[in-house]
C-alpha cells in the first residue's frame, strides 16, 4: 500500500487511540483505510462480513487487509458521510432506496448490519450510496446485546436488557429512522408490520407517488 499517512502503522504500539480511519491511496486508487489494535475485533469481523457480501452494489470492496500485530483494512469507494451533506427530500429518499436494496441483498445472504445510521452511509461523487461499517454485522438470528446507536436502533432492542436474535426488520426500522432524521423529523415509533421488507419498500417508493 502507498499513502502519505500509512507511516502511522509504525507508531501504533506507542499510540493511545485504538482505532483510526483515514483516506489514502492503494495502487493509485483513492481508498479508505481503517487501522486498529489487534485486541479490537471489529476489522476481522468486518473483513469476514464483506467477503460474504462481495459483489453487492452499495457494499464497500476490500482492496487489502492485514491482521497481524495490528489490523488494517483498505476499502473503496471513497465518499462523504450524509451528516456532512445538505440534502433535499428527494435526495434523501433516493439514498434510502439505494440502501434498502443494499440491505435486502445482504439479508438474502444471511447478514444483518445492525448499525444503519447517517454516519454509516456515504455518498460517492457519482451519487451512489454506500453502506459502511460492517464490523458489528452478524448472521441472521444470532443472539446479540445492544449494538448500534440509540437514535436509530429498533424499538425492540432499545427496550430489552438481554440478548436478542438479530433480525432483518431491525435494519429496515433503522433505515426509516435514518430517513426521518435526514428529513428533520423527530423519531417515530414503527410497529412490527411497518418494518417488513415489503412495508418499507412501499413507504420509500410511494413517497413521491412512484410504484415499487
mmCIF file of C-alpha atoms in Angstrom:
data_model
loop_
_atom_site.group_PDB
_atom_site.id
_atom_site.type_symbol
_atom_site.label_atom_id
_atom_site.label_comp_id
_atom_site.label_asym_id
_atom_site.label_seq_id
_atom_site.Cartn_x
_atom_site.Cartn_y
_atom_site.Cartn_z
ATOM 1 C CA UNK A 1 0.000 0.000 0.000
ATOM 2 C CA UNK A 2 1.064 3.540 -0.665
ATOM 3 C CA UNK A 3 -0.239 6.601 1.127
ATOM 4 C CA UNK A 4 1.110 9.687 2.801
ATOM 5 C CA UNK A 5 -0.317 8.680 6.184
ATOM 6 C CA UNK A 6 0.493 4.997 6.282
ATOM 7 C CA UNK A 7 3.659 5.515 8.384
ATOM 8 C CA UNK A 8 1.093 5.768 11.203
ATOM 9 C CA UNK A 9 1.311 1.975 11.313
ATOM 10 C CA UNK A 10 4.860 2.235 12.641
ATOM 11 C CA UNK A 11 3.768 4.055 15.801
ATOM 12 C CA UNK A 12 0.673 2.043 16.674
ATOM 13 C CA UNK A 13 2.349 0.422 19.658
ATOM 14 C CA UNK A 14 3.074 3.832 21.169
ATOM 15 C CA UNK A 15 -0.276 5.492 20.412
ATOM 16 C CA UNK A 16 -3.120 5.856 22.873
ATOM 17 C CA UNK A 17 -6.024 5.502 20.411
ATOM 18 C CA UNK A 18 -7.402 2.095 19.476
ATOM 19 C CA UNK A 19 -8.725 2.873 16.016
ATOM 20 C CA UNK A 20 -8.032 5.230 13.105
ATOM 21 C CA UNK A 21 -9.886 5.869 9.868
ATOM 22 C CA UNK A 22 -8.384 7.997 7.114
ATOM 23 C CA UNK A 23 -8.184 8.368 3.350
ATOM 24 C CA UNK A 24 -5.164 7.102 1.461
ATOM 25 C CA UNK A 25 -4.166 5.628 -1.907
ATOM 26 C CA UNK A 26 -3.881 1.975 -2.879
ATOM 27 C CA UNK A 27 -2.186 1.267 -6.208
ATOM 28 C CA UNK A 28 -3.039 4.788 -7.377
ATOM 29 C CA UNK A 29 -6.689 4.389 -6.349
ATOM 30 C CA UNK A 30 -8.273 6.507 -3.576
ATOM 31 C CA UNK A 31 -9.398 4.399 -0.656
ATOM 32 C CA UNK A 32 -10.440 4.473 2.974
ATOM 33 C CA UNK A 33 -8.025 2.855 5.432
ATOM 34 C CA UNK A 34 -9.020 1.545 8.845
ATOM 35 C CA UNK A 35 -6.374 0.658 11.406
ATOM 36 C CA UNK A 36 -6.960 -0.765 14.876
ATOM 37 C CA UNK A 37 -5.115 -2.583 17.592
ATOM 38 C CA UNK A 38 -5.132 -6.376 17.401
ATOM 39 C CA UNK A 39 -7.188 -6.512 20.600
ATOM 40 C CA UNK A 40 -10.159 -4.897 18.843
ATOM 41 C CA UNK A 41 -12.324 -7.416 16.956
ATOM 42 C CA UNK A 42 -14.096 -5.140 14.507
ATOM 43 C CA UNK A 43 -11.769 -5.310 11.494
ATOM 44 C CA UNK A 44 -11.542 -9.144 11.421
ATOM 45 C CA UNK A 45 -15.335 -9.252 11.721
ATOM 46 C CA UNK A 46 -15.783 -6.623 9.021
ATOM 47 C CA UNK A 47 -13.440 -8.477 6.658
ATOM 48 C CA UNK A 48 -15.438 -11.694 7.131
ATOM 49 C CA UNK A 49 -18.742 -9.911 6.548
ATOM 50 C CA UNK A 50 -17.536 -8.026 3.476
ATOM 51 C CA UNK A 51 -16.233 -11.250 1.982
ATOM 52 C CA UNK A 52 -19.709 -12.753 2.384
ATOM 53 C CA UNK A 53 -21.224 -9.700 0.707
ATOM 54 C CA UNK A 54 -18.718 -9.357 -2.133
ATOM 55 C CA UNK A 55 -20.266 -8.117 -5.361
ATOM 56 C CA UNK A 56 -23.288 -6.394 -3.819
ATOM 57 C CA UNK A 57 -23.709 -2.866 -5.149
ATOM 58 C CA UNK A 58 -23.535 -0.404 -2.262
ATOM 59 C CA UNK A 59 -21.199 -2.529 -0.114
ATOM 60 C CA UNK A 60 -17.520 -1.492 0.166
ATOM 61 C CA UNK A 61 -14.933 -3.523 -1.730
ATOM 62 C CA UNK A 62 -11.862 -4.838 0.081
ATOM 63 C CA UNK A 63 -8.633 -3.744 -1.602
ATOM 64 C CA UNK A 64 -6.287 -5.176 1.008
ATOM 65 C CA UNK A 65 -6.280 -6.305 4.621
ATOM 66 C CA UNK A 66 -3.723 -7.400 7.190
ATOM 67 C CA UNK A 67 -4.441 -8.993 10.548
ATOM 68 C CA UNK A 68 -1.155 -9.292 12.438
ATOM 69 C CA UNK A 69 0.121 -7.298 15.423
ATOM 70 C CA UNK A 70 -2.387 -4.690 14.268
ATOM 71 C CA UNK A 71 -5.321 -4.860 11.884
ATOM 72 C CA UNK A 72 -5.520 -2.898 8.653
ATOM 73 C CA UNK A 73 -8.315 -2.727 6.104
ATOM 74 C CA UNK A 74 -8.312 -0.740 2.859
ATOM 75 C CA UNK A 75 -11.676 -0.192 1.160
ATOM 76 C CA UNK A 76 -13.184 1.558 -1.820
ATOM 77 C CA UNK A 77 -15.005 3.699 -2.777
ATOM 78 C CA UNK A 78 -14.348 6.995 -1.041
ATOM 79 C CA UNK A 79 -17.314 9.249 -0.291
ATOM 80 C CA UNK A 80 -18.776 11.786 2.107
ATOM 81 C CA UNK A 81 -20.920 10.915 5.119
ATOM 82 C CA UNK A 82 -24.524 12.009 4.843
ATOM 83 C CA UNK A 83 -24.127 14.067 8.011
ATOM 84 C CA UNK A 84 -21.681 16.277 6.114
ATOM 85 C CA UNK A 85 -24.142 16.994 3.298
ATOM 86 C CA UNK A 86 -27.170 19.217 2.883
ATOM 87 C CA UNK A 87 -29.815 17.073 1.214
ATOM 88 C CA UNK A 88 -33.257 17.878 -0.140
ATOM 89 C CA UNK A 89 -36.103 15.412 0.487
ATOM 90 C CA UNK A 90 -35.886 13.826 -2.962
ATOM 91 C CA UNK A 91 -32.174 13.138 -2.446
ATOM 92 C CA UNK A 92 -32.870 11.645 0.974
ATOM 93 C CA UNK A 93 -35.478 9.310 -0.454
ATOM 94 C CA UNK A 94 -33.256 8.294 -3.385
ATOM 95 C CA UNK A 95 -30.424 7.449 -0.980
ATOM 96 C CA UNK A 96 -32.707 5.445 1.293
ATOM 97 C CA UNK A 97 -34.000 3.497 -1.689
ATOM 98 C CA UNK A 98 -30.444 2.574 -2.588
ATOM 99 C CA UNK A 99 -29.673 1.489 0.970
ATOM 100 C CA UNK A 100 -32.883 -0.543 1.059
ATOM 101 C CA UNK A 101 -31.572 -2.528 -1.908
ATOM 102 C CA UNK A 102 -28.221 -2.995 -0.170
ATOM 103 C CA UNK A 103 -29.920 -4.307 2.951
ATOM 104 C CA UNK A 104 -32.247 -6.601 1.019
ATOM 105 C CA UNK A 105 -29.248 -8.118 -0.785
ATOM 106 C CA UNK A 106 -27.298 -8.532 2.460
ATOM 107 C CA UNK A 107 -30.275 -10.142 4.162
ATOM 108 C CA UNK A 108 -30.589 -12.568 1.256
ATOM 109 C CA UNK A 109 -27.062 -13.703 2.115
ATOM 110 C CA UNK A 110 -27.929 -14.042 5.789
ATOM 111 C CA UNK A 111 -26.218 -10.892 7.128
ATOM 112 C CA UNK A 112 -27.845 -8.214 9.330
ATOM 113 C CA UNK A 113 -25.964 -4.883 9.570
ATOM 114 C CA UNK A 114 -27.317 -3.704 12.979
ATOM 115 C CA UNK A 115 -25.860 -0.181 12.757
ATOM 116 C CA UNK A 116 -27.684 1.610 9.948
ATOM 117 C CA UNK A 117 -27.431 5.362 10.546
ATOM 118 C CA UNK A 118 -26.487 8.551 8.667
ATOM 119 C CA UNK A 119 -22.906 8.209 9.940
ATOM 120 C CA UNK A 120 -22.607 4.842 8.227
ATOM 121 C CA UNK A 121 -23.836 5.876 4.802
ATOM 122 C CA UNK A 122 -21.541 7.644 2.382
ATOM 123 C CA UNK A 123 -22.322 9.212 -0.969
ATOM 124 C CA UNK A 124 -19.790 8.965 -3.787
ATOM 125 C CA UNK A 125 -19.140 11.644 -6.386
ATOM 126 C CA UNK A 126 -21.415 9.729 -8.760
ATOM 127 C CA UNK A 127 -24.231 9.844 -6.141
ATOM 128 C CA UNK A 128 -24.024 6.158 -5.278
ATOM 129 C CA UNK A 129 -24.979 5.426 -1.666
ATOM 130 C CA UNK A 130 -22.638 3.035 0.154
ATOM 131 C CA UNK A 131 -23.443 1.379 3.487
ATOM 132 C CA UNK A 132 -20.215 1.165 5.508
ATOM 133 C CA UNK A 133 -19.019 -0.171 8.884
ATOM 134 C CA UNK A 134 -19.986 -3.844 8.740
ATOM 135 C CA UNK A 135 -17.906 -4.703 11.821
ATOM 136 C CA UNK A 136 -20.868 -5.392 14.132
ATOM 137 C CA UNK A 137 -22.952 -7.170 11.488
ATOM 138 C CA UNK A 138 -23.914 -10.750 12.306
ATOM 139 C CA UNK A 139 -25.678 -13.713 10.753
ATOM 140 C CA UNK A 140 -29.468 -13.548 10.859
ATOM 141 C CA UNK A 141 -30.768 -14.964 14.118
ATOM 142 C CA UNK A 142 -27.522 -14.539 16.064
ATOM 143 C CA UNK A 143 -28.184 -13.513 19.702
ATOM 144 C CA UNK A 144 -26.531 -10.139 20.399
ATOM 145 C CA UNK A 145 -26.776 -7.427 23.025
ATOM 146 C CA UNK A 146 -27.323 -3.774 22.280
ATOM 147 C CA UNK A 147 -25.406 -2.536 19.249
ATOM 148 C CA UNK A 148 -25.853 0.489 17.049
ATOM 149 C CA UNK A 149 -26.895 3.998 18.038
ATOM 150 C CA UNK A 150 -29.903 4.667 20.290
ATOM 151 C CA UNK A 151 -31.399 7.293 17.970
ATOM 152 C CA UNK A 152 -31.618 4.789 15.122
ATOM 153 C CA UNK A 153 -31.841 1.392 16.833
ATOM 154 C CA UNK A 154 -35.004 -0.679 16.695
ATOM 155 C CA UNK A 155 -37.573 -0.260 19.461
ATOM 156 C CA UNK A 156 -37.304 -3.949 20.426
ATOM 157 C CA UNK A 157 -33.592 -3.629 21.070
ATOM 158 C CA UNK A 158 -33.880 -0.328 22.940
ATOM 159 C CA UNK A 159 -36.408 -1.815 25.304
ATOM 160 C CA UNK A 160 -34.545 -5.017 26.158
ATOM 161 C CA UNK A 161 -31.632 -5.615 28.529
ATOM 162 C CA UNK A 162 -30.937 -9.145 27.294
ATOM 163 C CA UNK A 163 -29.547 -10.512 24.054
ATOM 164 C CA UNK A 164 -31.938 -10.681 21.131
ATOM 165 C CA UNK A 165 -31.783 -12.523 17.840
ATOM 166 C CA UNK A 166 -30.646 -10.199 15.049
ATOM 167 C CA UNK A 167 -33.485 -9.702 12.569
ATOM 168 C CA UNK A 168 -33.600 -8.039 9.130
ATOM 169 C CA UNK A 169 -36.511 -5.884 10.318
ATOM 170 C CA UNK A 170 -34.115 -4.104 12.679
ATOM 171 C CA UNK A 171 -32.122 -2.814 9.725
ATOM 172 C CA UNK A 172 -35.241 -1.652 7.932
ATOM 173 C CA UNK A 173 -36.503 0.141 11.037
ATOM 174 C CA UNK A 174 -33.109 1.844 11.430
ATOM 175 C CA UNK A 175 -33.341 2.914 7.781
ATOM 176 C CA UNK A 176 -36.718 4.541 8.449
ATOM 177 C CA UNK A 177 -35.270 6.347 11.486
ATOM 178 C CA UNK A 178 -32.347 7.462 9.321
ATOM 179 C CA UNK A 179 -34.704 8.834 6.694
ATOM 180 C CA UNK A 180 -36.755 10.695 9.310
ATOM 181 C CA UNK A 181 -33.597 12.182 10.829
ATOM 182 C CA UNK A 182 -32.330 13.385 7.448
ATOM 183 C CA UNK A 183 -35.724 14.930 6.734
ATOM 184 C CA UNK A 184 -35.581 16.805 10.046
ATOM 185 C CA UNK A 185 -38.400 14.781 11.616
ATOM 186 C CA UNK A 186 -38.484 13.554 15.230
ATOM 187 C CA UNK A 187 -38.016 9.865 15.919
ATOM 188 C CA UNK A 188 -41.190 7.907 15.293
ATOM 189 C CA UNK A 189 -42.096 4.511 16.673
ATOM 190 C CA UNK A 190 -42.834 1.974 13.973
ATOM 191 C CA UNK A 191 -44.917 -1.135 14.583
ATOM 192 C CA UNK A 192 -43.556 -4.526 13.547
ATOM 193 C CA UNK A 193 -45.758 -4.608 10.444
ATOM 194 C CA UNK A 194 -44.241 -1.317 9.240
ATOM 195 C CA UNK A 195 -40.675 -2.634 9.271
ATOM 196 C CA UNK A 196 -41.032 -5.659 6.999
ATOM 197 C CA UNK A 197 -39.218 -5.509 3.676
ATOM 198 C CA UNK A 198 -42.490 -5.120 1.768
ATOM 199 C CA UNK A 199 -43.780 -2.345 4.029
ATOM 200 C CA UNK A 200 -40.547 -0.339 3.958
ATOM 201 C CA UNK A 201 -40.273 -0.740 0.205
ATOM 202 C CA UNK A 202 -43.815 0.559 -0.188
ATOM 203 C CA UNK A 203 -43.061 3.503 2.111
ATOM 204 C CA UNK A 204 -39.938 4.531 0.215
ATOM 205 C CA UNK A 205 -41.259 4.018 -3.287
ATOM 206 C CA UNK A 206 -44.644 5.633 -2.744
ATOM 207 C CA UNK A 207 -43.169 8.695 -1.032
ATOM 208 C CA UNK A 208 -43.469 10.557 -4.350
ATOM 209 C CA UNK A 209 -46.284 8.508 -5.832
ATOM 210 C CA UNK A 210 -43.926 6.111 -7.581
ATOM 211 C CA UNK A 211 -44.642 2.398 -7.727
ATOM 212 C CA UNK A 212 -42.237 -0.059 -6.015
#
